[in-house]
Every structure is written in C-alpha cells, then in structure tokens.
Short mmCIF file of C-alpha atoms in Angstrom, two decimals:
data_model
loop_
_atom_site.label_atom_id
_atom_site.label_comp_id
_atom_site.label_asym_id
_atom_site.label_seq_id
_atom_site.Cartn_x
_atom_site.Cartn_y
_atom_site.Cartn_z
CA MET A 673 16.52 -218.28 -8.58
CA THR A 674 17.29 -216.56 -5.33
CA THR A 675 19.90 -217.52 -2.76
CA THR A 676 17.13 -217.69 -0.01
CA ALA A 677 15.26 -220.15 -2.13
CA LEU A 678 18.00 -222.70 -2.42
CA PRO A 679 19.94 -222.94 1.00
CA ILE A 680 23.15 -224.75 1.07
CA SER A 681 22.08 -227.13 3.71
CA ALA A 682 18.89 -228.31 5.33
CA HIS A 683 17.81 -226.86 8.57
CA PRO A 684 17.52 -229.46 11.37
CA ALA A 685 13.75 -228.82 11.33
CA VAL A 686 13.49 -230.01 7.71
CA GLU A 687 16.11 -232.80 7.88
CA GLY A 688 14.78 -236.09 6.45
CA GLY A 689 12.24 -233.91 4.51
CA LEU A 690 11.91 -233.32 0.82
CA GLN A 691 13.40 -230.94 -1.75
CA LEU A 692 10.66 -229.60 -3.81
CA GLU A 693 10.32 -227.18 -6.74
CA VAL A 694 7.90 -224.30 -6.83
CA THR A 695 5.57 -224.86 -9.81
CA SER A 696 3.29 -222.02 -9.33
CA VAL A 697 2.99 -218.76 -7.40
CA SER A 698 -0.35 -217.07 -7.56
CA VAL A 699 -1.55 -213.87 -5.83
CA GLN A 700 -4.62 -214.57 -3.56
CA THR A 701 -4.77 -210.95 -2.02
CA GLU A 702 -2.67 -207.76 -1.55
CA SER A 703 -0.63 -209.61 1.11
CA ILE A 704 -1.28 -213.45 0.52
CA VAL A 705 0.28 -215.62 -2.15
CA SER A 706 -0.44 -219.25 -2.82
CA ILE A 707 2.66 -221.34 -3.54
CA ILE A 708 2.46 -224.73 -5.08
CA LEU A 709 5.49 -227.25 -4.55
CA ALA A 710 5.92 -230.42 -6.35
CA ASN A 711 8.54 -233.30 -6.66
CA PRO A 712 11.00 -232.10 -9.32
CA SER A 713 11.19 -235.64 -10.70
CA GLY A 714 7.32 -235.99 -10.66
CA GLY A 715 5.23 -238.52 -8.86
CA THR A 716 2.93 -238.14 -5.86
CA LEU A 717 4.02 -236.82 -2.66
CA PRO A 718 3.45 -238.33 0.88
CA SER A 719 -0.22 -238.11 1.84
CA TYR A 720 -1.07 -236.12 4.90
CA VAL A 721 -3.78 -235.85 7.57
CA PRO A 722 -6.06 -232.93 6.83
CA GLY A 723 -4.96 -229.72 8.72
CA SER A 724 -1.34 -230.66 8.66
CA HIS A 725 1.51 -228.17 8.08
CA LEU A 726 4.75 -227.96 6.35
CA VAL A 727 7.93 -226.74 7.69
CA VAL A 728 9.65 -224.65 4.96
CA GLN A 729 13.21 -223.45 5.05
CA TYR A 730 14.17 -219.90 4.10
CA GLY A 731 17.75 -219.09 4.37
CA ASP A 732 18.83 -220.03 7.76
CA GLY A 733 15.23 -219.99 9.12
CA VAL A 734 12.23 -222.16 9.02
CA ASN A 735 8.58 -221.50 9.23
CA ALA A 736 5.45 -223.62 9.34
CA TYR A 737 2.66 -223.17 6.83
CA SER A 738 -0.65 -224.97 6.72
CA LEU A 739 -1.31 -227.13 3.69
CA THR A 740 -4.57 -226.27 1.95
CA GLY A 741 -5.17 -229.56 -0.04
CA SER A 742 -7.22 -232.63 1.26
CA GLY A 743 -3.92 -234.64 1.72
CA ASN A 744 -5.16 -237.70 -0.08
CA ALA A 745 -2.33 -238.93 -2.44
CA PRO A 746 -1.18 -235.33 -3.45
CA SER A 747 0.73 -234.66 -6.63
CA GLU A 748 1.70 -231.26 -5.18
CA TYR A 749 1.66 -229.27 -1.81
CA ALA A 750 -0.11 -226.09 -1.64
CA ILE A 751 0.47 -223.39 0.95
CA SER A 752 -0.73 -219.87 1.26
CA VAL A 753 1.55 -217.21 2.94
CA LEU A 754 0.51 -214.02 4.42
CA ARG A 755 3.24 -211.43 4.13
CA VAL A 756 4.34 -210.17 7.57
CA GLU A 757 6.41 -207.06 6.93
CA ASP A 758 8.16 -206.96 10.24
CA GLY A 759 8.40 -210.74 10.94
CA ALA A 760 11.41 -212.88 11.08
CA GLY A 761 11.72 -212.90 7.33
CA GLY A 762 10.10 -216.09 6.49
CA SER A 763 7.05 -214.79 4.88
CA MET A 764 8.91 -212.21 2.90
CA ALA A 765 11.24 -215.03 1.58
CA MET A 766 8.17 -217.07 0.56
CA HIS A 767 6.72 -214.02 -1.20
CA GLN A 768 9.88 -213.83 -3.25
CA LEU A 769 9.75 -217.45 -4.52
CA ALA A 770 9.38 -217.76 -8.16
CA VAL A 771 8.50 -220.82 -10.51
CA GLY A 772 11.45 -223.19 -10.66
CA ASP A 773 12.96 -222.23 -7.30
CA ARG A 774 13.80 -225.11 -5.06
CA VAL A 775 12.96 -225.25 -1.33
CA TYR A 776 13.71 -227.57 1.41
CA VAL A 777 10.50 -228.64 3.33
CA SER A 778 9.74 -231.19 6.19
CA ARG A 779 7.37 -233.99 5.58
CA PRO A 780 3.80 -232.81 6.50
CA ARG A 781 3.17 -232.62 10.21
CA SER A 782 -0.30 -233.35 11.66
CA ALA A 783 -1.44 -231.22 14.66
CA PHE A 784 -4.98 -230.15 13.77
CA ALA A 785 -6.40 -233.45 12.72
CA PRO A 786 -10.21 -234.05 12.03
CA VAL A 787 -12.01 -236.45 14.41
CA SER A 788 -12.83 -239.56 12.49
CA THR A 789 -16.12 -240.22 14.33
CA ALA A 790 -17.56 -236.72 13.72
CA THR A 791 -20.53 -236.62 11.46
CA HIS A 792 -20.20 -232.85 10.90
CA HIS A 793 -17.30 -230.51 11.00
CA LEU A 794 -18.05 -226.87 12.01
CA LEU A 795 -15.21 -224.88 10.77
CA VAL A 796 -14.44 -221.26 11.99
CA ALA A 797 -11.62 -219.35 10.37
CA ALA A 798 -10.27 -215.75 10.49
CA GLY A 799 -7.96 -214.18 7.93
CA ILE A 800 -5.16 -216.57 7.01
CA GLY A 801 -6.49 -219.08 9.30
CA ILE A 802 -8.49 -220.24 6.56
CA THR A 803 -5.58 -222.42 5.20
CA PRO A 804 -5.99 -225.52 7.44
CA VAL A 805 -9.59 -225.16 7.54
CA LEU A 806 -9.77 -225.27 3.70
CA SER A 807 -7.90 -228.57 4.05
CA HIS A 808 -10.54 -229.92 6.41
CA ALA A 809 -13.40 -228.70 4.18
CA ARG A 810 -11.77 -230.44 1.18
CA ALA A 811 -11.07 -233.70 3.13
CA ALA A 812 -14.73 -233.71 4.42
CA ALA A 813 -15.99 -233.35 0.89
CA ASP A 814 -13.79 -236.25 -0.33
CA ARG A 815 -14.86 -238.45 2.38
CA GLY A 816 -18.51 -237.68 2.26
CA THR A 817 -18.73 -236.03 5.66
CA THR A 818 -20.44 -232.67 5.78
CA SER A 819 -18.77 -229.51 6.87
CA SER A 820 -19.80 -225.89 7.22
CA LEU A 821 -17.49 -222.93 7.55
CA ILE A 822 -17.69 -219.42 9.11
CA TYR A 823 -15.12 -217.35 7.45
CA VAL A 824 -14.18 -213.91 8.75
CA TYR A 825 -12.04 -211.60 6.64
CA ARG A 826 -11.62 -208.05 5.98
CA PRO A 827 -13.34 -207.03 2.78
CA GLY A 828 -10.94 -207.60 -0.21
CA ALA A 829 -8.55 -209.40 2.06
CA GLY A 830 -9.87 -212.80 2.07
CA ALA A 831 -7.76 -215.63 0.57
CA HIS A 832 -9.47 -218.77 -1.03
CA VAL A 833 -12.81 -217.15 -0.97
CA ASP A 834 -13.94 -218.52 -4.42
CA GLU A 835 -12.78 -222.05 -3.47
CA ALA A 836 -14.68 -221.91 -0.29
CA ARG A 837 -17.73 -220.77 -1.99
CA GLU A 838 -17.57 -223.50 -4.62
CA LEU A 839 -16.67 -226.12 -2.14
CA LEU A 840 -19.19 -225.29 0.57
CA GLY A 841 -21.99 -223.56 -1.22
CA PRO A 842 -24.72 -222.56 1.31
CA ALA A 843 -22.57 -224.01 4.03
CA LEU A 844 -20.24 -221.04 3.84
CA THR A 845 -20.98 -218.09 5.84
CA GLU A 846 -18.68 -215.06 5.23
CA CYS A 847 -18.43 -212.32 7.84
CA SER A 848 -16.73 -209.15 7.48
CA ASN A 849 -17.48 -207.53 10.92
CA ARG A 850 -17.42 -208.64 14.51
CA THR A 851 -21.04 -208.11 15.33
CA GLY A 852 -22.21 -210.12 12.24
CA PHE A 853 -19.74 -212.96 13.12
CA GLN A 854 -20.94 -213.04 16.65
CA GLU A 855 -24.47 -213.60 15.69
CA VAL A 856 -23.70 -216.19 13.16
CA LEU A 857 -21.30 -218.06 15.80
CA THR A 858 -23.89 -218.00 18.62
CA GLU A 859 -26.56 -219.23 16.18
CA GLN A 860 -24.42 -222.04 14.92
CA LEU A 861 -22.97 -223.07 18.15
CA ALA A 862 -26.49 -223.51 19.63
CA SER A 863 -27.79 -225.44 16.76
CA GLN A 864 -25.33 -228.37 16.01
CA ASN A 865 -26.39 -231.91 15.94
CA LEU A 866 -24.55 -234.24 18.41
CA GLY A 867 -21.99 -235.65 15.88
CA THR A 868 -20.40 -232.12 15.45
CA HIS A 869 -16.94 -231.21 16.26
CA LEU A 870 -15.62 -227.64 16.11
CA TYR A 871 -12.21 -226.60 14.63
CA VAL A 872 -10.92 -222.95 14.84
CA CYS A 873 -7.97 -221.33 13.24
CA GLY A 874 -7.13 -217.63 13.41
CA PRO A 875 -5.41 -215.06 15.65
CA GLY A 876 -5.14 -216.08 19.30
CA ALA A 877 -7.65 -213.75 20.73
CA PHE A 878 -10.13 -214.73 18.02
CA MET A 879 -9.72 -218.47 18.85
CA ASP A 880 -10.00 -217.78 22.61
CA GLY A 881 -13.26 -215.85 21.92
CA VAL A 882 -14.68 -218.68 19.80
CA LEU A 883 -13.60 -221.48 22.15
CA GLY A 884 -14.97 -219.51 25.27
CA GLN A 885 -18.30 -219.06 23.68
CA ALA A 886 -18.39 -222.65 22.77
CA ARG A 887 -17.73 -223.76 26.34
CA GLU A 888 -20.38 -221.33 27.75
CA LEU A 889 -22.82 -223.10 25.36
CA GLY A 890 -22.03 -226.42 26.92
CA TRP A 891 -19.32 -227.74 24.36
CA PRO A 892 -16.98 -230.15 26.14
CA GLU A 893 -13.24 -229.85 25.52
CA ALA A 894 -13.28 -233.16 23.38
CA ARG A 895 -15.29 -231.36 20.80
CA LEU A 896 -13.10 -228.38 20.54
CA HIS A 897 -9.95 -228.15 18.19
CA SER A 898 -7.87 -225.32 17.48
CA GLU A 899 -4.61 -224.59 15.61
CA ALA A 900 -2.29 -221.78 16.95
CA PHE A 901 -0.33 -220.04 14.28
CA GLY A 902 2.73 -219.91 16.25
CA ALA A 903 4.22 -216.58 16.52
CA ALA A 904 4.87 -216.46 12.68
CA GLU A 905 1.36 -215.21 12.06
CA LEU A 906 0.53 -213.35 15.44
CA ASP A 907 -1.23 -210.05 14.85
CA GLU A 908 0.59 -206.82 15.10
CA GLY A 909 -0.81 -205.86 18.38
CA GLU A 910 -1.22 -202.33 19.84
CA PRO A 911 1.55 -199.94 20.45
CA PHE A 912 2.73 -199.65 24.03
CA SER A 913 5.67 -198.25 26.02
CA VAL A 914 8.09 -199.92 28.40
CA ASN A 915 9.88 -198.29 31.29
CA LEU A 916 13.23 -200.05 31.99
CA VAL A 917 13.55 -199.24 35.71
CA ARG A 918 17.21 -200.21 36.30
CA SER A 919 18.34 -198.51 33.01
CA GLY A 920 16.24 -195.42 33.53
CA ILE A 921 15.03 -195.35 29.99
CA LYS A 922 11.62 -195.50 28.36
CA LEU A 923 11.10 -197.13 24.94
CA GLU A 924 8.09 -197.09 22.54
CA VAL A 925 7.02 -200.47 21.01
CA PRO A 926 5.22 -199.92 17.85
CA ALA A 927 2.47 -202.01 16.47
CA GLY A 928 3.98 -204.94 14.48
CA VAL A 929 7.46 -204.78 16.21
CA SER A 930 8.12 -207.13 19.05
CA LEU A 931 9.35 -205.92 22.59
CA LEU A 932 12.35 -208.09 22.01
CA GLU A 933 13.20 -206.35 18.73
CA THR A 934 12.62 -202.95 20.35
CA LEU A 935 14.99 -203.83 23.19
CA GLU A 936 17.61 -204.95 20.78
CA ASN A 937 17.33 -201.79 18.64
CA ALA A 938 17.98 -199.84 21.84
CA GLY A 939 21.16 -201.81 22.28
CA LYS A 940 20.03 -204.22 25.00
CA THR A 941 21.17 -207.97 24.74
CA ILE A 942 18.30 -210.28 25.69
CA PRO A 943 18.99 -213.96 25.61
CA ASN A 944 16.71 -215.51 23.10
CA MET A 945 16.35 -218.57 20.84
CA CYS A 946 13.18 -219.46 19.15
CA ARG A 947 11.60 -215.89 18.92
CA LYS A 948 8.17 -217.64 18.71
CA GLY A 949 7.16 -217.76 22.34
CA ILE A 950 7.91 -221.41 22.73
CA CYS A 951 11.30 -221.80 24.23
CA GLY A 952 11.10 -219.36 27.32
CA GLU A 953 14.62 -218.14 26.79
CA CYS A 954 13.71 -214.35 26.55
CA SER A 955 11.85 -214.35 29.92
CA LEU A 956 11.67 -210.87 31.52
CA SER A 957 10.47 -209.75 34.85
CA VAL A 958 7.61 -207.43 34.91
CA LEU A 959 7.33 -204.91 37.87
CA ARG A 960 4.21 -203.01 37.02
CA GLY A 961 1.36 -203.42 34.48
CA ALA A 962 -0.30 -206.41 32.82
CA PRO A 963 1.48 -208.08 29.87
CA GLN A 964 -0.62 -209.32 27.02
CA HIS A 965 0.67 -213.02 27.09
CA ARG A 966 0.96 -214.45 23.61
CA ASP A 967 3.54 -217.22 24.33
CA LEU A 968 2.96 -220.94 24.62
CA TYR A 969 5.61 -221.39 27.41
CA LEU A 970 4.07 -219.87 30.57
CA THR A 971 1.35 -221.73 32.23
CA ASP A 972 -2.03 -220.05 32.67
CA GLU A 973 -1.28 -219.65 36.35
CA GLU A 974 2.16 -217.97 35.65
CA LYS A 975 0.43 -215.69 33.12
CA ALA A 976 -2.15 -214.64 35.61
CA GLU A 977 0.54 -213.55 37.97
CA ASN A 978 1.75 -210.89 35.38
CA THR A 979 5.26 -211.00 36.85
CA THR A 980 6.96 -212.61 33.95
CA MET A 981 6.66 -212.19 30.06
CA MET A 982 8.11 -213.61 27.07
CA CYS A 983 9.27 -210.54 25.12
CA CYS A 984 9.57 -212.14 21.84
CA VAL A 985 5.87 -212.41 21.32
CA SER A 986 3.96 -210.87 24.24
CA ARG A 987 2.88 -207.32 24.45
CA SER A 988 0.97 -205.13 26.98
CA GLU A 989 -2.55 -204.88 28.03
CA ASP A 990 -1.78 -201.53 29.66
CA PRO A 991 -0.36 -198.46 27.85
CA GLU A 992 2.88 -198.87 29.85
CA LEU A 993 4.93 -201.80 31.40
CA GLU A 994 7.60 -201.38 34.04
CA LEU A 995 10.43 -204.02 33.45
CA ASP A 996 13.33 -205.09 35.74
CA LEU A 997 15.89 -204.16 33.18
CA MET B 558 -38.02 -225.33 28.88
CA ARG B 559 -40.35 -226.61 31.51
CA SER B 560 -39.65 -229.82 33.57
CA VAL B 561 -41.20 -233.00 32.41
CA SER B 562 -41.88 -235.39 35.12
CA MET B 563 -44.35 -237.72 33.44
CA PRO B 564 -43.18 -240.60 31.20
CA SER B 565 -42.61 -239.33 27.73
CA ALA B 566 -42.99 -240.77 24.34
CA ALA B 567 -40.30 -240.45 21.75
CA GLY B 568 -39.31 -236.89 21.41
CA SER B 569 -42.61 -235.60 22.67
CA GLY B 570 -42.48 -232.92 25.12
CA LEU B 571 -38.97 -231.99 24.03
CA GLU B 572 -38.55 -228.90 22.04
CA PRO B 573 -36.18 -229.27 18.95
CA GLY B 574 -32.67 -228.20 19.71
CA PHE B 575 -32.70 -229.10 23.44
CA ARG B 576 -29.54 -228.38 25.12
CA GLY B 577 -30.29 -229.22 28.90
CA VAL B 578 -30.03 -232.52 30.74
CA ILE B 579 -31.79 -235.61 29.67
CA CYS B 580 -32.28 -237.88 32.76
CA ALA B 581 -33.17 -241.43 31.98
CA SER B 582 -34.05 -244.01 34.47
CA PHE B 583 -34.23 -247.77 33.77
CA GLY B 584 -36.07 -250.47 35.75
CA VAL B 585 -37.22 -250.10 39.41
CA THR B 586 -33.80 -249.26 40.71
CA GLY B 587 -32.95 -246.57 38.34
CA ASP B 588 -33.66 -243.19 39.75
CA THR B 589 -32.26 -239.85 38.40
CA ALA B 590 -34.65 -237.86 40.70
CA GLY B 591 -31.92 -237.06 42.98
CA HIS B 592 -29.57 -235.87 40.48
CA ASP B 593 -29.30 -232.18 40.56
CA THR B 594 -29.19 -230.44 37.09
CA GLY B 595 -28.92 -227.03 38.55
CA ASP B 596 -30.44 -224.19 36.54
CA ARG B 597 -30.37 -226.37 33.39
CA PRO B 598 -33.57 -227.37 31.66
CA ARG B 599 -34.31 -230.96 32.50
CA HIS B 600 -36.11 -233.75 30.45
CA ASP B 601 -37.00 -236.87 32.40
CA LEU B 602 -37.53 -240.27 30.82
CA ARG B 603 -38.38 -243.52 32.50
CA PHE B 604 -38.08 -247.04 30.92
CA VAL B 605 -38.61 -250.46 32.22
CA SER B 606 -35.54 -251.63 30.51
CA ALA B 607 -33.17 -250.82 27.66
CA ASN B 608 -35.37 -252.65 25.23
CA PRO B 609 -35.28 -251.79 21.58
CA GLU B 610 -38.24 -249.35 21.89
CA ALA B 611 -36.58 -247.66 24.88
CA LEU B 612 -33.38 -247.31 22.95
CA ALA B 613 -35.22 -245.90 19.87
CA ASP B 614 -36.96 -243.36 22.19
CA LEU B 615 -33.58 -242.32 23.51
CA ARG B 616 -32.03 -242.05 20.11
CA SER B 617 -35.06 -240.06 18.90
CA VAL B 618 -34.67 -237.59 21.95
CA LEU B 619 -30.91 -237.25 21.24
CA GLY B 620 -31.53 -236.81 17.43
CA CYS B 621 -33.45 -233.74 18.20
CA SER B 622 -31.02 -232.39 20.81
CA HIS B 623 -28.00 -230.11 20.04
CA VAL B 624 -24.40 -230.12 21.25
CA GLY B 625 -24.37 -228.88 24.71
CA VAL B 626 -26.90 -231.35 25.90
CA ARG B 627 -25.99 -233.81 28.76
CA LEU B 628 -27.35 -237.29 29.57
CA VAL B 629 -27.76 -238.94 32.96
CA LEU B 630 -28.49 -242.70 32.96
CA ALA B 631 -29.57 -244.48 36.03
CA GLY B 632 -30.32 -248.21 36.57
CA PRO B 633 -28.66 -251.64 36.23
CA PRO B 634 -25.48 -251.92 34.22
CA ALA B 635 -27.12 -254.05 31.51
CA ASP B 636 -29.50 -251.17 30.72
CA ILE B 637 -27.57 -248.06 31.20
CA ARG B 638 -24.56 -249.42 29.37
CA ALA B 639 -26.68 -250.35 26.38
CA ALA B 640 -28.19 -246.78 26.62
CA ALA B 641 -24.79 -245.30 26.81
CA ALA B 642 -23.70 -247.17 23.66
CA ALA B 643 -26.79 -246.16 21.77
CA ALA B 644 -26.12 -242.44 22.91
CA ALA B 645 -22.47 -242.69 21.78
CA GLU B 646 -23.75 -243.87 18.37
CA CYS B 647 -25.87 -240.82 18.18
CA GLY B 648 -22.68 -238.73 18.72
CA LEU B 649 -22.76 -238.06 22.40
CA LEU B 650 -19.25 -238.15 23.95
CA GLU B 651 -18.38 -239.79 27.23
CA GLU B 652 -17.89 -236.64 29.00
CA GLU B 653 -21.28 -235.60 28.13
CA MET B 654 -22.77 -238.66 30.01
CA THR B 655 -23.20 -239.42 33.72
CA LEU B 656 -23.72 -243.02 34.51
CA LEU B 657 -25.52 -243.76 37.94
CA CYS B 658 -25.05 -247.41 38.05
CA ASP B 659 -26.91 -249.93 40.27
CA GLU B 660 -23.93 -252.29 40.66
CA ALA B 661 -26.33 -255.09 42.14
CA GLY B 662 -28.31 -255.07 38.86
CA PRO B 663 -27.73 -257.52 35.86
CA ARG B 664 -24.98 -257.08 33.31
CA VAL B 665 -24.44 -258.30 29.81
CA VAL B 666 -21.90 -260.83 28.66
CA TYR B 667 -20.81 -261.06 24.99
CA CYS B 668 -20.07 -264.59 23.61
CA PRO B 669 -17.50 -264.41 20.94
CA HIS B 670 -18.20 -268.10 19.85
CA CYS B 671 -21.68 -267.34 18.63
CA ARG B 672 -21.82 -263.46 19.13
CA ALA B 673 -24.91 -263.70 21.30
CA ARG B 674 -25.31 -261.39 24.33
CA THR B 675 -26.61 -262.91 27.51
CA THR B 676 -27.94 -260.89 30.57
CA VAL B 677 -26.70 -262.27 33.74
CA GLY B 678 -26.81 -261.43 37.42
CA ALA B 679 -24.30 -259.33 39.11
CA ALA B 680 -22.82 -261.98 41.17
CA GLY B 681 -20.75 -264.89 39.60
CA THR B 682 -17.86 -265.33 37.27
CA GLU B 683 -19.44 -267.90 34.89
CA ALA B 684 -22.72 -267.84 33.03
CA GLU B 685 -24.31 -270.10 30.27
CA CYS B 686 -24.55 -268.40 26.91
CA SER B 687 -28.14 -267.89 25.66
CA GLY B 688 -27.12 -268.46 22.14
CA CYS B 689 -24.71 -271.59 22.03
CA ALA B 690 -25.10 -272.84 25.71
CA THR B 691 -21.32 -272.60 26.22
CA THR B 692 -20.32 -272.02 29.77
CA LEU B 693 -18.73 -268.58 29.56
CA PHE B 694 -16.17 -267.19 31.88
CA ILE B 695 -16.99 -263.53 32.37
CA ALA B 696 -13.75 -261.47 31.96
CA ASP B 697 -13.04 -257.97 33.19
CA HIS B 698 -12.85 -256.81 29.56
CA PHE B 699 -15.60 -254.39 28.86
CA SER B 700 -16.77 -253.12 25.62
CA ARG B 701 -18.36 -249.61 25.77
CA ARG B 702 -19.51 -250.05 22.13
CA MET B 703 -21.43 -253.27 23.01
CA GLY B 704 -22.20 -252.46 26.58
CA ALA B 705 -21.03 -255.97 27.46
CA TYR B 706 -18.28 -257.95 29.11
CA LEU B 707 -16.29 -260.42 27.18
CA GLY B 708 -17.03 -263.95 27.81
CA TYR B 709 -15.06 -267.05 26.76
CA SER B 710 -15.45 -270.61 26.88
CA ALA B 711 -14.66 -271.59 30.57
CA HIS B 712 -12.24 -274.35 31.57
CA VAL B 713 -11.07 -274.88 27.80
CA GLU B 714 -7.49 -274.51 29.08
CA GLU B 715 -7.80 -277.19 31.69
CA ALA B 716 -6.27 -280.67 30.92
CA SER B 717 -9.18 -283.16 30.51
#
C-alpha cells in the first residue's frame, strides 16, 4: 500500500464521500489503466446518472474521473485513467494504485446526463473521452434506448474498444484518422431521426469541432451535450515561446508543460490556485500574440480580446506571446 | 429540394431525410406564405384543421425528416397547439418550432372531471364541457403536451 493511496485525511472535495478499496487494476492501453473500486465491507454503492464522474483523492490533490458503468445499482465503480506524465500528479498516482489500496472518493456527480426523452443517443468520443460515453451506451442498452458511437482513437491506443464493439455491434464506428472521422460525422449528423440527442467527449478542440459542425447542420443547442475533461486531461499542446517584456527574458514552453510551470521553473511567482483554468487566479496580461484559450474562466468576449490569459492551461496560437511580466 | 406549393399527401413530395423548413397552415386563417425561410428548402402543408388525418400526415412528414428540420405552424390555437404537441411527440424540440398563432381562433379546454377536450371560442372565461356538460372555468394553466387549457368546475367554491 502506498502513502498516496491512503491519505491521512479527506480532501474537502471528497468530504462526505466514500472510502473504497481497489479490487482490480487492468491495463487498457500503454497509457490507460482501468481501476475498479468497491465497498470494503461489500454491498452495493450509490447508483449514479450515466455520464457521472467521481472525484478521487491522491495525496493532497483531487482529480475527477468519469465512471464507465451504467450506474444502475452498482456493486463497484470503474474508472479509466490516462497517464499524463507532466500533469499535477493525479493520473500518475492512479497508475500506481494496487489491489487492496484504499482511496477517498466523492459520491458520483452528474454533469453529463442523458436526456430522458431522447429516442436515440448519438455518442461521439475521442481518446480517453470514451469513458463517460461508454457509461451512456451501457445505460441506453439497459433501458432499451438505442445508441450509436463514433469513436476516434489512435491505432493501438483505444481504451474499451472490445467492450464498445460488444455493446454496440454495428452501431459502433471506429475512426483512426481525421478525414475518415469527418466523413462519418457529417454523414451521421445529417441522417438522425428527430428523437436523437448528441453527446460529445474528448479534447476541447475536438468537441468544438463536432459541436460547430452540428450547429451548422441545424442542430439546436438543446440537442447538444458535451463533457469537458477539465484541465486534467487537456492535450499537451504545441510548444511556443513567451517574451517577458518587463523582465527582459524569453522562455520556451515545451509541449506538455504549462506556461505556469515554465514561469515557476524560471523563478517567477505567479498567484494561482486551481491550476485547472477554473478559478481565474493565474491571470496574465498579454501584450502581443493570440493566446490559445483553454480555460473555463474567461468569457468568449474576453477571450476574443486576447489581452488576458490563464497561464495554468492556456497556450499560444502564435509561435510567440509577449507578456506584461 | 424544390418548393412544394400544392397541398401534399402524407410524406409525398418530401424526400427522405428532409432538413429544411416544414410550413403547415391550418384553417382559413393559417398562412405561412409570408414566413421567410431564407435559402432553406421549404415544404408546405395545408390542412382544414388539426384532425386525426392531418396530424397523421404531419407525423409522417416529421417521421421522414432528420435533425436540422424546422417546423412553422400557422392557424388557430386549437389546431397549431395540437400540431405542436404531435410534433413534440415525434421528437421535435420547442426551439425547432415557430408558432404563428391566430389569437382570435378557437382554443381547447381540458376537463379533468371527465378528461374530455372541448374546443371553445377565443372569448369568454367559461365553457360547457363536451363530455360531461360541466360548466368549466378556463384557467390560464396551459398544457403543451395536450395543447389545451385546464378547465375546472366553475362556481364550485361559491356558497350555495
């Protein structure tokens, strides 16, 4: 048992939650493991709405992971975790869990629920985005509603592929490249009966693309449902450089390392709190260049002004940004 | 998709997978002709009233349409509300419907005592139930699912 797996006290985010035991750890892909959690004293766990997530404590931190089951009277909770080498440490801690370890978790939280009046669920997932969508597919099968899934993953890097195939049969379309995916997506968005709702989970840019295309094809907002990963699972992004005008120094931000971390490594103290693009604490003034906004704090209008950025998650559209630092 | 200006039978004249604008007019006052659908393909329907045949036609047209389609309904409240309820059952959402209501036209009141629905004129606050002859007070409460106002036995709370 590792110290990260059994924290001394529960983090506020998991207070009032559950202490569960790891009953199985299985490798999905090179970088994704599935972890099964159960009540150490046996018995069923609280049911949850499909698409829900669990907040799991690791050491002093917490991370949210989608539950992959249908949610109906579960005897165990299953999550799948993508290892993010340069993340805050949550995914690395999850990957170190072993059978018998105990973890503090929140009760399941629903933020990506299926629409009860839908007669068909069109699910679109990229990469680790498969996790909540798999929950939807399972719940739909349980409840006798139909669902279909477009699943985009790199060859050899797809989690839960066998389960998706078994669950959905011909209703599963697997894509490994962008062109193929675009064709399938356009075809499916243009051929859905009126009871269909769309559910998307994947990297932000991927979801934006899918939702944008749906809107262009006449899908109203009420039919569109998406689950942001939060910063925990943001993609690595492209490398870029920052020019700190007042300090007179230039720094390189590599792929997979945040601007905030880069600045901290260079000895800068940047006020910050959530490091997930939610709290707005690490706001920086941008003098030149267009940030690639990946936070959930700034409004669309503020983002369009390109004068402020959240350095914990946001990166750059341009090769270089000039910052008022 | 070409424009269809003539009255159309169920689904005919509509290619499967229609994602344009369906414009349905009811009665003599319903007129969607002035409704501008822009560049979007348009399919016109005209019905005398929202009778079972008309609603079956509408369901059939919606049944072969795909997400992206919009519906414009014009006519008296009794008819377009019944049509909107049928469309919702087909999976169409409120934001996908535009109702051009002739407020002077008849509306429907639902009797919770016998569950009959009675079509009544636009004016007045009371009506006689077509099912149980109870004098109904027509409340403001409106059911989109039934396309009807709630009625209840008028004057029951008055001391006799």
